[in-house]
């Protein structure tokens, strides 16, 4: 028992020092001995993501299943399964598994929080960011997309009612979530209400990262970029901590987005590399880096970054597939371009842009 506590302490310490390899090692030791310790497994899944090794997660899920015939009935197992699916870009399947943990006294609250986050941002976009907005404009503005967003916000609002925080911090977290839901409607009056709520929390709680990020996101939606930038710069000067890891990453990405918009690629690049130091599976960071290289007409380097975004997004995102194949084409890697086109069209047959812009041109280039 003491041994287990000591191993956990070591793993925690390594995590805080960002030595993910060592932390993974300690967690693995614990799980080899007790594969159905789902608290440890959920921590390990987060760590493997940060270490860029998500492909190792299924092995541990299988270990848990082999260890106990009840695994598939355990809320903790479903929570871990949901976490893995969410991280590899399968939000709908993740929702299904989180839903199975939703009513549990131990796992329910976290499962609900994750479900709300997925509803509000299924594709892990940079909320408030503008770099990719303009590129995907035609997709984002379709009536179908807007209807699905409204439905998702309504689902998130229903789930909010199931949260029963027990602590002061829990109540603040709930308040932050409620206002993220308001912001997701993108209606000006709602966004302004959310902004006021975030501002209130930020003035009551010193350096409250989620509230500051909320303010910045609201300012971006209200097209007040300088004010957003001020809050984000404030966050970028703070010391990273494990509790706010997700919010730090989102803040750095949003600030990088702002810098890219104004052509400050060096400043953006530093922030994106910081994201990747803390989370090697951060698809968005690779996607932004690819975009910067592409703008600088360094198509080979752009392709390398889009490759990483494609890999860590489990090759599911058609937009990244499009960008990767396009840069392969530009870098004269025609066969690779064709391969990626096939993968995208297999999963998304109604993505005609890739056929016209990349597939046909790559085939023509191979013939000449």
Coordinates of N, CA, C and O in Angstrom, one line a residue, residues 245-354:
X245 N -3.8 23.2 -16.9 CA -3.0 22.9 -18.1 C -3.8 23.1 -19.4 O -3.3 23.7 -20.4
X246 N -5.1 22.7 -19.4 CA -5.9 22.8 -20.7 C -6.1 24.3 -21.0 O -6.0 24.7 -22.2
X247 N -6.4 25.1 -20.0 CA -6.7 26.5 -20.2 C -5.4 27.3 -20.7 O -5.5 28.2 -21.5
X248 N -4.3 26.9 -20.1 CA -3.0 27.5 -20.6 C -2.8 27.2 -22.1 O -2.5 28.1 -22.8
X249 N -3.0 25.9 -22.4 CA -2.8 25.6 -23.8 C -3.8 26.4 -24.7 O -3.4 26.9 -25.8
X250 N -5.1 26.5 -24.3 CA -6.0 27.2 -25.2 C -5.7 28.7 -25.2 O -5.8 29.3 -26.3
X251 N -5.1 29.2 -24.2 CA -4.7 30.7 -24.1 C -3.6 30.9 -25.1 O -3.6 31.9 -25.9
X252 N -2.6 30.0 -25.0 CA -1.4 30.2 -25.9 C -1.8 30.1 -27.4 O -1.3 30.8 -28.2
X253 N -2.7 29.1 -27.6 CA -3.2 28.9 -29.0 C -3.9 30.2 -29.5 O -3.7 30.6 -30.7
X254 N -4.8 30.7 -28.7 CA -5.6 31.9 -29.1 C -4.6 33.1 -29.3 O -4.8 33.8 -30.3
X255 N -3.6 33.3 -28.4 CA -2.7 34.4 -28.6 C -1.9 34.2 -29.9 O -1.6 35.1 -30.7
X256 N -1.5 32.9 -30.1 CA -0.7 32.6 -31.4 C -1.6 33.0 -32.6 O -1.1 33.5 -33.6
X257 N -2.9 32.6 -32.5 CA -3.8 32.9 -33.6 C -3.8 34.5 -33.9 O -3.8 34.9 -35.0
X258 N -3.9 35.2 -32.8 CA -3.9 36.7 -32.9 C -2.6 37.2 -33.6 O -2.6 38.0 -34.5
X259 N -1.5 36.6 -33.1 CA -0.2 37.0 -33.7 C -0.1 36.7 -35.2 O 0.4 37.4 -36.0
X260 N -0.6 35.5 -35.5 CA -0.5 35.1 -36.9 C -1.4 36.0 -37.8 O -0.9 36.4 -38.9
X261 N -2.5 36.4 -37.3 CA -3.4 37.4 -38.0 C -2.7 38.7 -38.3 O -2.9 39.3 -39.3
X262 N -1.8 39.1 -37.4 CA -1.1 40.3 -37.6 C 0.3 40.1 -38.2 O 1.2 41.0 -38.1
X263 N 0.6 38.9 -38.7 CA 1.9 38.6 -39.3 C 3.1 38.5 -38.4 O 4.2 38.5 -38.9
X264 N 2.8 38.3 -37.1 CA 4.0 38.2 -36.2 C 4.3 36.7 -36.0 O 4.0 36.1 -34.9
X265 N 4.9 36.1 -37.0 CA 5.0 34.7 -37.0 C 6.0 34.2 -36.0 O 5.9 33.1 -35.4
X266 N 7.0 35.0 -35.7 CA 8.0 34.5 -34.7 C 7.4 34.4 -33.3 O 7.6 33.4 -32.6
X267 N 6.6 35.4 -32.9 CA 6.0 35.4 -31.6 C 5.0 34.2 -31.5 O 4.9 33.5 -30.5
X268 N 4.3 34.0 -32.6 CA 3.3 32.9 -32.7 C 4.1 31.6 -32.5 O 3.7 30.7 -31.7
X269 N 5.2 31.4 -33.3 CA 5.9 30.2 -33.3 C 6.4 29.8 -31.9 O 6.4 28.7 -31.5
X270 N 6.9 30.8 -31.1 CA 7.3 30.5 -29.7 C 6.2 30.0 -28.9 O 6.4 29.0 -28.1
X271 N 5.0 30.5 -29.0 CA 3.9 30.1 -28.2 C 3.5 28.7 -28.6 O 3.1 27.8 -27.8
X272 N 3.5 28.4 -29.9 CA 3.1 27.1 -30.4 C 4.1 26.0 -29.9 O 3.7 24.9 -29.6
X273 N 5.4 26.4 -29.9 CA 6.4 25.4 -29.4 C 6.2 25.2 -27.9 O 6.4 24.1 -27.4
X274 N 5.8 26.2 -27.2 CA 5.5 26.0 -25.8 C 4.3 25.0 -25.6 O 4.4 24.2 -24.8
X275 N 3.3 25.2 -26.5 CA 2.2 24.2 -26.4 C 2.7 22.8 -26.6 O 2.3 21.9 -25.8
X276 N 3.6 22.6 -27.5 CA 4.1 21.2 -27.8 C 5.0 20.7 -26.8 O 5.1 19.5 -26.5
X277 N 5.7 21.6 -26.0 CA 6.5 21.1 -24.9 C 5.6 20.5 -23.8 O 6.0 19.6 -23.2
X278 N 4.5 21.1 -23.7 CA 3.5 20.6 -22.6 C 2.6 19.5 -23.1 O 2.0 18.8 -22.3
X279 N 2.4 19.4 -24.4 CA 1.5 18.4 -24.9 C 1.9 18.1 -26.4 O 1.5 18.8 -27.3
X280 N 2.6 17.0 -26.5 CA 3.2 16.6 -27.8 C 2.1 16.2 -28.8 O 2.3 16.1 -30.0
X281 N 0.9 16.0 -28.3 CA -0.2 15.6 -29.2 C -1.1 16.7 -29.6 O -2.2 16.5 -30.1
X282 N -0.6 18.0 -29.4 CA -1.5 19.1 -29.6 C -1.6 19.4 -31.1 O -0.8 20.1 -31.7
X283 N -2.6 18.8 -31.7 CA -2.9 18.9 -33.2 C -2.9 20.4 -33.6 O -2.3 20.7 -34.7
X284 N -3.6 21.2 -32.9 CA -3.8 22.6 -33.3 C -2.4 23.3 -33.4 O -2.2 24.1 -34.4
X285 N -1.5 23.1 -32.5 CA -0.2 23.7 -32.6 C 0.5 23.4 -33.9 O 1.1 24.2 -34.6
X286 N 0.4 22.1 -34.2 CA 1.1 21.6 -35.5 C 0.4 22.3 -36.7 O 1.0 22.7 -37.7
X287 N -1.0 22.4 -36.6 CA -1.7 22.9 -37.7 C -1.3 24.4 -37.9 O -1.1 24.9 -39.0
X288 N -1.2 25.2 -36.8 CA -0.8 26.6 -36.9 C 0.6 26.7 -37.5 O 0.9 27.5 -38.3
X289 N 1.5 25.8 -37.0 CA 2.9 25.9 -37.5 C 2.9 25.6 -39.0 O 3.6 26.2 -39.7
X290 N 2.1 24.6 -39.4 CA 2.0 24.3 -40.8 C 1.5 25.5 -41.6 O 2.1 25.8 -42.7
X291 N 0.5 26.2 -41.1 CA 0.0 27.4 -41.7 C 1.0 28.4 -41.9 O 1.2 29.1 -43.0
X292 N 1.8 28.7 -40.8 CA 2.9 29.7 -40.9 C 3.9 29.3 -42.0 O 4.3 30.2 -42.8
X293 N 4.3 28.1 -42.0 CA 5.3 27.6 -43.0 C 4.7 27.8 -44.4 O 5.4 28.2 -45.4
X294 N 3.5 27.4 -44.6 CA 2.8 27.5 -45.9 C 2.8 29.0 -46.4 O 3.0 29.3 -47.5
X295 N 2.5 29.9 -45.4 CA 2.5 31.3 -45.7 C 3.8 31.8 -46.2 O 4.0 32.7 -47.0
X296 N 4.9 31.1 -45.6 CA 6.2 31.5 -46.0 C 6.7 30.7 -47.2 O 7.9 30.7 -47.5
X297 N 5.8 30.0 -47.8 CA 6.1 29.1 -49.0 C 7.1 28.1 -48.7 O 7.8 27.6 -49.7
X298 N 7.3 27.6 -47.5 CA 8.2 26.5 -47.2 C 7.3 25.3 -47.1 O 6.9 24.8 -46.0
X299 N 7.0 24.8 -48.3 CA 5.9 23.7 -48.4 C 6.4 22.4 -47.8 O 5.6 21.7 -47.2
X300 N 7.7 22.1 -47.9 CA 8.2 20.9 -47.3 C 8.0 20.9 -45.8 O 7.6 19.9 -45.1
X301 N 8.4 22.0 -45.2 CA 8.3 22.2 -43.7 C 6.8 22.2 -43.3 O 6.4 21.7 -42.3
X302 N 6.0 22.9 -44.1 CA 4.5 22.9 -43.8 C 4.0 21.5 -43.8 O 3.3 21.1 -42.9
X303 N 4.4 20.7 -44.8 CA 3.9 19.3 -44.9 C 4.3 18.5 -43.6 O 3.5 17.7 -43.1
X304 N 5.6 18.7 -43.1 CA 6.0 18.0 -41.9 C 5.1 18.3 -40.7 O 4.7 17.4 -40.0
X305 N 4.7 19.6 -40.6 CA 3.9 20.0 -39.5 C 2.4 19.4 -39.6 O 1.8 19.0 -38.7
X306 N 1.9 19.6 -40.9 CA 0.6 19.0 -41.1 C 0.6 17.5 -40.9 O -0.5 16.9 -40.5
X307 N 1.7 16.8 -41.2 CA 1.8 15.4 -41.0 C 1.6 15.1 -39.6 O 0.8 14.1 -39.2
X308 N 2.2 15.9 -38.7 CA 2.0 15.6 -37.2 C 0.6 15.9 -36.8 O 0.0 15.2 -36.0
X309 N 0.0 17.0 -37.3 CA -1.4 17.3 -37.0 C -2.3 16.1 -37.4 O -3.2 15.7 -36.7
X310 N -2.0 15.6 -38.6 CA -2.8 14.5 -39.2 C -2.6 13.2 -38.3 O -3.6 12.6 -38.0
X311 N -1.4 13.0 -37.9 CA -1.1 11.8 -37.1 C -1.8 11.9 -35.8 O -2.5 11.0 -35.4
X312 N -1.6 13.0 -35.1 CA -2.2 13.1 -33.7 C -3.7 13.3 -33.7 O -4.3 13.1 -32.7
X313 N -4.2 13.7 -34.8 CA -5.7 13.8 -34.9 C -6.3 12.5 -35.4 O -7.4 12.4 -35.9
X314 N -5.4 11.4 -35.4 CA -5.9 10.1 -35.8 C -6.4 10.0 -37.2 O -7.3 9.2 -37.6
X315 N -5.9 10.9 -38.1 CA -6.2 11.0 -39.5 C -7.7 11.1 -39.7 O -8.3 10.5 -40.7
X316 N -8.4 11.8 -38.9 CA -9.9 11.9 -39.0 C -10.3 13.3 -39.5 O -11.4 13.4 -40.1
X317 N -9.5 14.3 -39.4 CA -10.0 15.6 -39.7 C -9.8 16.0 -41.2 O -8.6 16.1 -41.6
X318 N -10.9 16.1 -42.0 CA -10.7 16.3 -43.4 C -10.0 17.6 -43.8 O -9.3 17.6 -44.8
X319 N -10.2 18.6 -43.0 CA -9.5 19.9 -43.2 C -8.0 19.8 -43.2 O -7.3 20.3 -44.0
X320 N -7.5 19.1 -42.1 CA -6.1 18.8 -42.0 C -5.6 17.9 -43.1 O -4.5 18.2 -43.7
X321 N -6.4 16.9 -43.5 CA -6.0 16.0 -44.6 C -5.9 16.8 -45.9 O -4.9 16.6 -46.7
X322 N -6.8 17.8 -46.1 CA -6.8 18.6 -47.3 C -5.5 19.5 -47.3 O -4.7 19.5 -48.3
X323 N -5.1 20.1 -46.1 CA -3.9 20.9 -46.1 C -2.7 20.1 -46.3 O -1.7 20.6 -46.9
X324 N -2.7 18.9 -45.7 CA -1.5 18.1 -45.8 C -1.3 17.7 -47.3 O -0.2 17.8 -47.8
X325 N -2.4 17.2 -47.9 CA -2.2 16.7 -49.3 C -1.9 17.9 -50.2 O -1.1 17.8 -51.1
X326 N -2.4 19.1 -49.9 CA -2.1 20.3 -50.7 C -0.6 20.6 -50.7 O 0.0 21.0 -51.7
X327 N 0.0 20.5 -49.4 CA 1.4 20.9 -49.3 C 2.3 19.8 -49.8 O 3.4 20.0 -50.3
X328 N 1.8 18.5 -49.8 CA 2.5 17.4 -50.5 C 2.6 17.7 -52.0 O 3.6 17.6 -52.6
X329 N 1.5 18.2 -52.5 CA 1.4 18.5 -53.9 C 2.4 19.6 -54.2 O 3.2 19.5 -55.2
X330 N 2.4 20.7 -53.4 CA 3.3 21.8 -53.6 C 4.8 21.4 -53.4 O 5.7 21.9 -54.1
X331 N 5.0 20.4 -52.6 CA 6.4 19.9 -52.3 C 6.8 18.8 -53.3 O 7.8 18.1 -53.2
X332 N 5.9 18.6 -54.3 CA 6.1 17.6 -55.4 C 6.1 16.2 -54.9 O 6.7 15.3 -55.5
X333 N 5.4 15.9 -53.8 CA 5.3 14.5 -53.2 C 3.9 14.0 -53.7 O 3.0 13.9 -52.9
X334 N 3.8 13.7 -55.0 CA 2.5 13.5 -55.6 C 1.9 12.2 -55.0 O 0.7 12.1 -54.8
X335 N 2.7 11.1 -54.8 CA 2.1 9.8 -54.4 C 1.5 10.0 -53.0 O 0.4 9.5 -52.7
X336 N 2.3 10.7 -52.1 CA 1.8 10.9 -50.8 C 0.5 11.7 -50.8 O -0.4 11.5 -50.0
X337 N 0.5 12.7 -51.7 CA -0.7 13.6 -51.8 C -1.9 12.7 -52.1 O -3.0 12.9 -51.5
X338 N -1.7 11.8 -53.1 CA -2.8 11.0 -53.5 C -3.3 10.1 -52.4 O -4.5 9.9 -52.2
X339 N -2.4 9.5 -51.7 CA -2.7 8.6 -50.5 C -3.6 9.3 -49.5 O -4.6 8.8 -49.1
X340 N -3.2 10.6 -49.2 CA -4.0 11.3 -48.2 C -5.4 11.6 -48.7 O -6.4 11.5 -48.1
X341 N -5.4 12.0 -50.0 CA -6.7 12.3 -50.7 C -7.7 11.1 -50.5 O -8.9 11.3 -50.2
X342 N -7.1 9.9 -50.8 CA -8.0 8.7 -50.7 C -8.5 8.5 -49.3 O -9.7 8.2 -49.2
X343 N -7.7 8.7 -48.3 CA -8.1 8.6 -46.9 C -9.2 9.5 -46.6 O -10.2 9.2 -46.0
X344 N -9.1 10.8 -47.0 CA -10.1 11.8 -46.7 C -11.4 11.5 -47.4 O -12.5 11.5 -46.8
X345 N -11.3 11.1 -48.7 CA -12.5 10.9 -49.5 C -13.2 9.6 -49.1 O -14.4 9.5 -49.2
X346 N -12.5 8.6 -48.5 CA -13.1 7.4 -48.0 C -14.0 7.8 -46.9 O -15.1 7.3 -46.8
X347 N -13.5 8.6 -46.0 CA -14.3 9.0 -44.8 C -15.3 10.1 -45.1 O -16.4 10.2 -44.5
X348 N -15.0 11.0 -46.0 CA -15.8 12.2 -46.3 C -16.0 12.3 -47.8 O -15.4 13.1 -48.5
X349 N -16.8 11.4 -48.4 CA -17.0 11.4 -49.9 C -17.5 12.8 -50.4 O -17.3 13.1 -51.5
X350 N -18.1 13.6 -49.5 CA -18.7 14.9 -49.9 C -17.7 16.0 -49.7 O -18.1 17.1 -49.3
X351 N -16.4 15.7 -49.9 CA -15.4 16.8 -49.7 C -14.8 17.0 -51.1 O -13.7 16.7 -51.3
X352 N -15.6 17.6 -52.0 CA -15.2 17.7 -53.4 C -13.9 18.5 -53.6 O -13.2 18.3 -54.6
X353 N -13.7 19.5 -52.7 CA -12.6 20.4 -52.9 C -11.3 19.7 -53.1 O -10.4 20.1 -53.9
X354 N -11.1 18.6 -52.3 CA -9.8 17.9 -52.3 C -9.6 17.2 -53.6 O -8.5 17.1 -54.1

